[in-house]
């Protein structure tokens, strides 16, 4: 049995844990590795490792820290295909989706390479006749990152590159279901010249998360995962005096106006609903067609879904759709489809047909005539099940967006500038797409979830990311010009 190692003190370590979570190849069901549920003592070793590195790393000149990041970026590019292969293997994404996962992560490293500029403070000379004022951004100390299974490369890279660029040291706890890419990212960081102990990776599950949230030597926690755990991490971390940014689940609504371009709209909806097998926090989960748009979407999407090549992604680079993460996720989704009977909705495309014999596959599923009172309209599905609703007005469509309480994304397809502006202004979410299926923020912008999709003040990525991983110091300096003159300078 292969045990997924942790990376502590610059060394690969096998945990003594007795409990493990299997890492599957979701395309086949084969077990690739077993992730140990590391103990509190093992988590403490990783935190102490990061703590010991803090003074040296935080006083390393910022230009030198940037140099390591530039080398890291070059190495990530060099190893791009292999990293993509790892994501395909342990997560089950299709080749283009896995490329997107790694690429988006590298873009955050690109952003972090600009740290000498990003971290500059401000000065205000002569705030009094003999006094200057200045502010600087200082690192926090040891930061921890806790990540989900659905973006094994991008989400860890939302966190540690920017944290270490700012001069912090880091403990990453990847998802126990997809830890292999994270380990490879750490290996490459070492190869790029990142000093040992600056970045540590600990394997684990619930107990590891609680140990990190409660650890007195951790200053800040970045979390991405389901809302239930996001809330728990936020509450536990903040009550232990830490700064926390905690991103949760979502339910993203897409509105289609009758004047939307049919071809590009349906392509974008298919990508948003079924891309990554629906396992995205920015997945389009509900589509609302106004007037005749509803029927048009269902007809076109069902045709498209019938033609999807659903194949094991590890052996078929041309697969259109991959599996979900494990048997439990598959079971949950199949039950959701099964339980539709009697709820008044209609199955327009049944994802239980024509699936590979092994692996954890669920095909594209379209459920038409969903109404706001149904669970499908409000709960995160996290799988390839798209609900279609038929509101009578734009205002009614906007009301659907509040049903779930989440607040990641909202999308409108239209050629009407007024309707687009209405959604951009009124949708109760932080990321809006106008004729864009997945308006996920890129590295220069904050990934700005609202409501039950985010707990905290400063989001990951962009300048909010820099602010999250630093704290401000202001310095006021008084000088005595007579003294300078007396010395003859
Ligand atoms: P998850 O919440 O089950 O797990 C995320 C992390 O929390 C993992 O590292 C896991 O070990 C840990 N964890 C799980 N249960 C725990 C518990 N009871 N106590 C303490 N820690 C626990 O999420 P997942 O299934 O890996 O990922 C899918 C979820 O992540 C979806 O809800 C998705 O919307 C969300 N997500 C959100 C974003 C975003 O930016 N908002 C991005 C990606 C994924």
CSV table of C-alpha atoms in Angstrom, one decimal, residues 186-458:
chain,number,residue,atom,x,y,z
A,186,UNK,CA,6.0,21.3,-3.1
A,187,UNK,CA,8.8,19.2,-4.7
A,188,UNK,CA,9.1,21.8,-7.5
A,189,UNK,CA,9.2,24.7,-5.1
A,190,UNK,CA,12.2,23.0,-3.4
A,191,UNK,CA,13.8,22.6,-6.8
A,192,UNK,CA,13.2,26.3,-7.5
A,193,UNK,CA,15.4,27.1,-4.5
A,194,UNK,CA,12.7,27.7,-1.9
A,195,UNK,CA,14.5,27.1,1.4
A,196,UNK,CA,13.5,24.0,3.4
A,197,UNK,CA,10.7,24.6,5.9
A,198,UNK,CA,9.2,27.7,4.2
A,199,UNK,CA,6.6,25.5,2.6
A,200,UNK,CA,5.3,22.3,4.4
A,201,UNK,CA,2.6,19.9,3.3
A,202,UNK,CA,0.7,17.8,5.8
A,203,UNK,CA,-1.6,15.0,4.9
A,204,UNK,CA,-4.8,14.6,6.9
A,205,UNK,CA,-8.5,15.0,7.3
A,206,UNK,CA,-10.8,16.5,9.9
A,207,UNK,CA,-8.5,16.2,12.9
A,208,UNK,CA,-5.6,17.9,10.9
A,209,UNK,CA,-7.9,20.8,10.1
A,210,UNK,CA,-9.0,21.3,13.7
A,211,UNK,CA,-5.4,21.1,14.8
A,212,UNK,CA,-4.4,23.8,12.4
A,213,UNK,CA,-7.4,26.0,13.3
A,214,UNK,CA,-6.5,25.8,17.0
A,215,UNK,CA,-2.7,25.9,16.8
A,216,UNK,CA,-1.3,28.9,18.7
A,217,UNK,CA,1.6,29.4,16.3
A,218,UNK,CA,-0.5,29.9,13.2
A,219,UNK,CA,-1.4,33.4,12.3
A,220,UNK,CA,-3.7,33.0,9.4
A,221,UNK,CA,-5.8,30.4,7.7
A,222,UNK,CA,-7.0,30.2,4.1
A,223,UNK,CA,-9.8,27.6,3.5
A,224,UNK,CA,-11.7,26.5,0.4
A,225,UNK,CA,-14.3,23.8,0.5
A,226,UNK,CA,-17.9,23.2,1.4
A,227,UNK,CA,-19.9,25.8,3.3
A,228,UNK,CA,-20.5,23.6,6.3
A,229,UNK,CA,-16.7,23.2,6.8
A,230,UNK,CA,-16.0,26.8,5.7
A,231,UNK,CA,-18.1,28.1,8.6
A,232,UNK,CA,-16.5,25.7,11.0
A,233,UNK,CA,-13.0,26.8,10.0
A,234,UNK,CA,-13.9,30.5,10.1
A,235,UNK,CA,-15.5,30.2,13.6
A,236,UNK,CA,-12.8,28.0,15.1
A,237,UNK,CA,-9.9,29.9,13.5
A,238,UNK,CA,-11.2,33.4,14.5
A,239,UNK,CA,-12.0,32.3,18.0
A,240,UNK,CA,-8.4,31.2,18.3
A,241,UNK,CA,-7.2,34.6,17.3
A,242,UNK,CA,-6.4,34.0,13.6
A,243,UNK,CA,-7.1,35.9,10.5
A,244,UNK,CA,-9.3,33.6,8.3
A,245,UNK,CA,-10.5,33.7,4.7
A,246,UNK,CA,-12.9,30.9,4.2
A,247,UNK,CA,-14.6,30.1,0.8
A,248,UNK,CA,-17.6,27.8,0.7
A,249,UNK,CA,-20.0,26.2,-1.7
A,250,UNK,CA,-22.3,27.8,-4.3
A,251,UNK,CA,-25.4,27.6,-6.4
A,252,UNK,CA,-24.9,29.7,-9.5
A,253,UNK,CA,-27.8,30.8,-11.6
A,254,UNK,CA,-27.7,31.5,-15.4
A,255,UNK,CA,-30.4,33.7,-17.0
A,256,UNK,CA,-31.1,33.4,-20.8
A,257,UNK,CA,-33.0,36.2,-22.4
A,258,UNK,CA,-35.0,35.6,-25.6
A,259,UNK,CA,-32.5,37.8,-27.5
A,260,UNK,CA,-29.4,35.7,-26.5
A,261,UNK,CA,-27.3,34.2,-29.3
A,262,UNK,CA,-28.5,30.6,-29.3
A,263,UNK,CA,-25.3,28.8,-30.4
A,264,UNK,CA,-22.8,30.5,-28.2
A,265,UNK,CA,-25.2,30.6,-25.3
A,266,UNK,CA,-25.8,26.8,-25.3
A,267,UNK,CA,-22.1,26.1,-25.7
A,268,UNK,CA,-21.4,28.3,-22.7
A,269,UNK,CA,-24.1,26.7,-20.6
A,270,UNK,CA,-23.0,23.2,-21.4
A,271,UNK,CA,-19.4,24.1,-20.3
A,272,UNK,CA,-20.6,25.8,-17.1
A,273,UNK,CA,-23.0,23.0,-16.1
A,274,UNK,CA,-21.1,19.9,-17.2
A,275,UNK,CA,-17.4,21.0,-17.2
A,276,UNK,CA,-15.4,19.3,-14.5
A,277,UNK,CA,-18.4,17.0,-14.2
A,278,UNK,CA,-20.2,19.8,-12.5
A,279,UNK,CA,-17.7,19.8,-9.6
A,280,UNK,CA,-16.9,23.5,-9.6
A,281,UNK,CA,-17.9,26.2,-7.1
A,282,UNK,CA,-18.6,28.3,-10.2
A,283,UNK,CA,-20.6,25.6,-12.0
A,284,UNK,CA,-23.8,26.9,-13.6
A,285,UNK,CA,-26.3,24.8,-11.8
A,286,UNK,CA,-29.7,26.5,-12.7
A,287,UNK,CA,-30.6,28.0,-16.0
A,288,UNK,CA,-33.6,30.2,-16.3
A,289,UNK,CA,-35.1,30.8,-19.7
A,290,UNK,CA,-37.3,33.8,-20.2
A,291,UNK,CA,-40.2,33.4,-22.7
A,292,UNK,CA,-39.3,31.0,-25.5
A,293,UNK,CA,-35.7,30.8,-24.5
A,294,UNK,CA,-36.4,28.0,-22.0
A,295,UNK,CA,-37.6,25.4,-24.5
A,296,UNK,CA,-34.9,26.4,-27.0
A,297,UNK,CA,-32.2,25.7,-24.4
A,298,UNK,CA,-33.6,22.4,-23.3
A,299,UNK,CA,-33.9,21.1,-26.9
A,300,UNK,CA,-30.4,22.2,-28.0
A,301,UNK,CA,-28.7,21.2,-24.7
A,302,UNK,CA,-30.2,17.8,-24.7
A,303,UNK,CA,-29.0,17.2,-28.3
A,304,UNK,CA,-25.5,18.3,-27.3
A,305,UNK,CA,-25.5,16.2,-24.1
A,306,UNK,CA,-26.5,13.1,-26.1
A,307,UNK,CA,-23.4,13.5,-28.2
A,308,UNK,CA,-20.9,13.9,-25.3
A,309,UNK,CA,-18.1,11.4,-25.3
A,310,UNK,CA,-18.0,10.1,-21.7
A,311,UNK,CA,-14.8,8.2,-21.4
A,312,UNK,CA,-12.1,7.4,-18.8
A,313,UNK,CA,-10.0,10.6,-19.0
A,314,UNK,CA,-6.7,8.9,-18.1
A,315,UNK,CA,-6.7,6.9,-21.3
A,316,UNK,CA,-8.8,9.1,-23.6
A,317,UNK,CA,-7.5,12.7,-24.1
A,318,UNK,CA,-10.5,13.4,-26.3
A,319,UNK,CA,-13.1,12.6,-23.6
A,320,UNK,CA,-15.7,15.3,-23.3
A,321,UNK,CA,-16.6,14.6,-19.7
A,322,UNK,CA,-14.9,12.8,-16.9
A,323,UNK,CA,-16.1,11.0,-13.7
A,324,UNK,CA,-17.0,12.5,-10.3
A,325,UNK,CA,-14.5,12.1,-7.5
A,326,UNK,CA,-15.6,8.8,-5.8
A,327,UNK,CA,-18.2,6.2,-5.4
A,328,UNK,CA,-20.0,8.2,-2.6
A,329,UNK,CA,-20.4,11.2,-4.9
A,330,UNK,CA,-21.7,9.0,-7.7
A,331,UNK,CA,-24.2,7.4,-5.4
A,332,UNK,CA,-25.4,10.7,-4.0
A,333,UNK,CA,-26.0,12.1,-7.6
A,334,UNK,CA,-27.7,9.0,-8.8
A,335,UNK,CA,-30.1,9.2,-5.8
A,336,UNK,CA,-30.8,12.8,-6.6
A,337,UNK,CA,-31.9,11.8,-10.1
A,338,UNK,CA,-33.8,8.8,-8.8
A,339,UNK,CA,-35.7,11.0,-6.3
A,340,UNK,CA,-37.0,13.4,-9.0
A,341,UNK,CA,-40.0,11.2,-9.7
A,342,UNK,CA,-43.1,12.7,-8.2
A,343,UNK,CA,-41.7,16.2,-7.7
A,344,UNK,CA,-43.2,17.6,-10.9
A,345,UNK,CA,-39.9,18.2,-12.8
A,346,UNK,CA,-39.1,16.4,-16.0
A,347,UNK,CA,-35.9,14.5,-16.9
A,348,UNK,CA,-35.0,16.0,-20.3
A,349,UNK,CA,-31.6,14.2,-20.4
A,350,UNK,CA,-30.8,11.2,-18.2
A,351,UNK,CA,-27.2,11.0,-17.1
A,352,UNK,CA,-27.5,7.3,-16.1
A,353,UNK,CA,-27.3,6.2,-19.7
A,354,UNK,CA,-24.3,5.0,-21.8
A,355,UNK,CA,-21.6,5.2,-19.1
A,356,UNK,CA,-18.3,3.4,-18.9
A,357,UNK,CA,-18.4,0.1,-16.9
A,358,UNK,CA,-15.8,1.1,-14.3
A,359,UNK,CA,-15.0,4.3,-12.6
A,360,UNK,CA,-17.3,6.9,-11.0
A,361,UNK,CA,-19.3,8.3,-13.9
A,362,UNK,CA,-22.5,10.2,-14.0
A,363,UNK,CA,-23.5,11.7,-17.4
A,364,UNK,CA,-24.9,15.1,-18.2
A,365,UNK,CA,-28.4,15.4,-16.7
A,366,UNK,CA,-31.0,18.0,-17.5
A,367,UNK,CA,-34.0,18.5,-15.3
A,368,UNK,CA,-36.7,20.7,-16.8
A,369,UNK,CA,-39.6,22.6,-15.2
A,370,UNK,CA,-37.8,22.9,-11.8
A,371,UNK,CA,-39.7,25.3,-9.5
A,372,UNK,CA,-38.3,27.5,-6.7
A,373,UNK,CA,-39.7,25.3,-4.0
A,374,UNK,CA,-37.6,22.3,-5.0
A,375,UNK,CA,-34.3,21.3,-3.4
A,376,UNK,CA,-32.7,21.3,-6.9
A,377,UNK,CA,-33.4,25.1,-7.1
A,378,UNK,CA,-31.5,25.9,-3.8
A,379,UNK,CA,-29.0,23.1,-2.8
A,380,UNK,CA,-25.5,22.8,-4.2
A,381,UNK,CA,-25.5,19.7,-6.4
A,382,UNK,CA,-21.8,19.5,-7.2
A,383,UNK,CA,-22.3,17.1,-10.1
A,384,UNK,CA,-23.5,17.3,-13.7
A,385,UNK,CA,-27.2,17.9,-13.0
A,386,UNK,CA,-28.5,21.1,-14.6
A,387,UNK,CA,-31.9,22.4,-13.5
A,388,UNK,CA,-34.0,24.5,-15.9
A,389,UNK,CA,-36.6,26.9,-14.7
A,390,UNK,CA,-39.1,29.2,-16.5
A,391,UNK,CA,-39.5,32.5,-14.6
A,392,UNK,CA,-42.0,35.0,-16.1
A,393,UNK,CA,-39.9,38.1,-15.6
A,394,UNK,CA,-36.3,39.3,-15.0
A,395,UNK,CA,-37.3,40.3,-11.4
A,396,UNK,CA,-38.6,36.8,-10.8
A,397,UNK,CA,-35.3,35.4,-12.2
A,398,UNK,CA,-33.3,37.7,-9.8
A,399,UNK,CA,-35.4,36.3,-6.9
A,400,UNK,CA,-34.2,32.7,-7.8
A,401,UNK,CA,-30.7,33.9,-7.2
A,402,UNK,CA,-31.4,34.5,-3.5
A,403,UNK,CA,-33.0,31.1,-2.8
A,404,UNK,CA,-29.9,29.3,-1.9
A,405,UNK,CA,-28.2,32.0,0.3
A,406,UNK,CA,-24.9,31.4,-1.6
A,407,UNK,CA,-23.3,34.2,-3.5
A,408,UNK,CA,-20.5,33.2,-5.8
A,409,UNK,CA,-21.7,33.8,-9.4
A,410,UNK,CA,-24.6,34.9,-11.6
A,411,UNK,CA,-24.7,34.9,-15.4
A,412,UNK,CA,-26.9,36.5,-18.0
A,413,UNK,CA,-26.9,35.7,-21.7
A,414,UNK,CA,-28.4,38.6,-23.7
A,415,UNK,CA,-27.7,41.2,-26.4
A,416,UNK,CA,-29.6,43.8,-24.4
A,417,UNK,CA,-27.3,46.1,-22.5
A,418,UNK,CA,-30.1,47.2,-20.1
A,419,UNK,CA,-30.8,43.6,-19.0
A,420,UNK,CA,-27.1,42.9,-18.6
A,421,UNK,CA,-26.7,46.0,-16.4
A,422,UNK,CA,-29.7,45.1,-14.3
A,423,UNK,CA,-28.2,41.7,-13.5
A,424,UNK,CA,-24.7,43.1,-12.9
A,425,UNK,CA,-26.2,45.6,-10.4
A,426,UNK,CA,-28.8,43.5,-8.7
A,427,UNK,CA,-27.5,39.9,-8.5
A,428,UNK,CA,-26.6,39.1,-4.9
A,429,UNK,CA,-23.3,37.6,-5.8
A,430,UNK,CA,-19.6,38.6,-6.1
A,431,UNK,CA,-18.8,37.4,-9.7
A,432,UNK,CA,-21.0,38.2,-12.7
A,433,UNK,CA,-20.9,36.9,-16.2
A,434,UNK,CA,-22.4,38.8,-19.2
A,435,UNK,CA,-22.4,36.2,-22.0
A,436,UNK,CA,-19.7,34.4,-20.0
A,437,UNK,CA,-20.6,31.0,-18.6
A,438,UNK,CA,-18.0,30.8,-15.8
A,439,UNK,CA,-17.1,34.2,-14.6
A,440,UNK,CA,-14.4,32.9,-12.2
A,441,UNK,CA,-12.0,35.7,-11.2
A,442,UNK,CA,-8.5,35.4,-12.6
A,443,UNK,CA,-5.4,36.0,-10.5
A,444,UNK,CA,-5.3,39.8,-10.8
A,445,UNK,CA,-8.8,40.0,-9.2
A,446,UNK,CA,-10.2,38.8,-5.9
A,447,UNK,CA,-12.2,35.5,-6.1
A,448,UNK,CA,-15.0,37.4,-4.5
A,449,UNK,CA,-17.8,35.1,-3.2
A,450,UNK,CA,-20.5,36.7,-1.1
A,451,UNK,CA,-23.0,35.5,1.6
A,452,UNK,CA,-22.8,31.8,2.4
A,453,UNK,CA,-20.1,31.3,-0.2
A,454,UNK,CA,-17.5,33.3,1.8
A,455,UNK,CA,-16.6,34.0,5.4
A,456,UNK,CA,-14.0,36.6,6.2
A,457,UNK,CA,-13.1,40.1,4.9
A,458,UNK,CA,-10.3,39.6,2.3
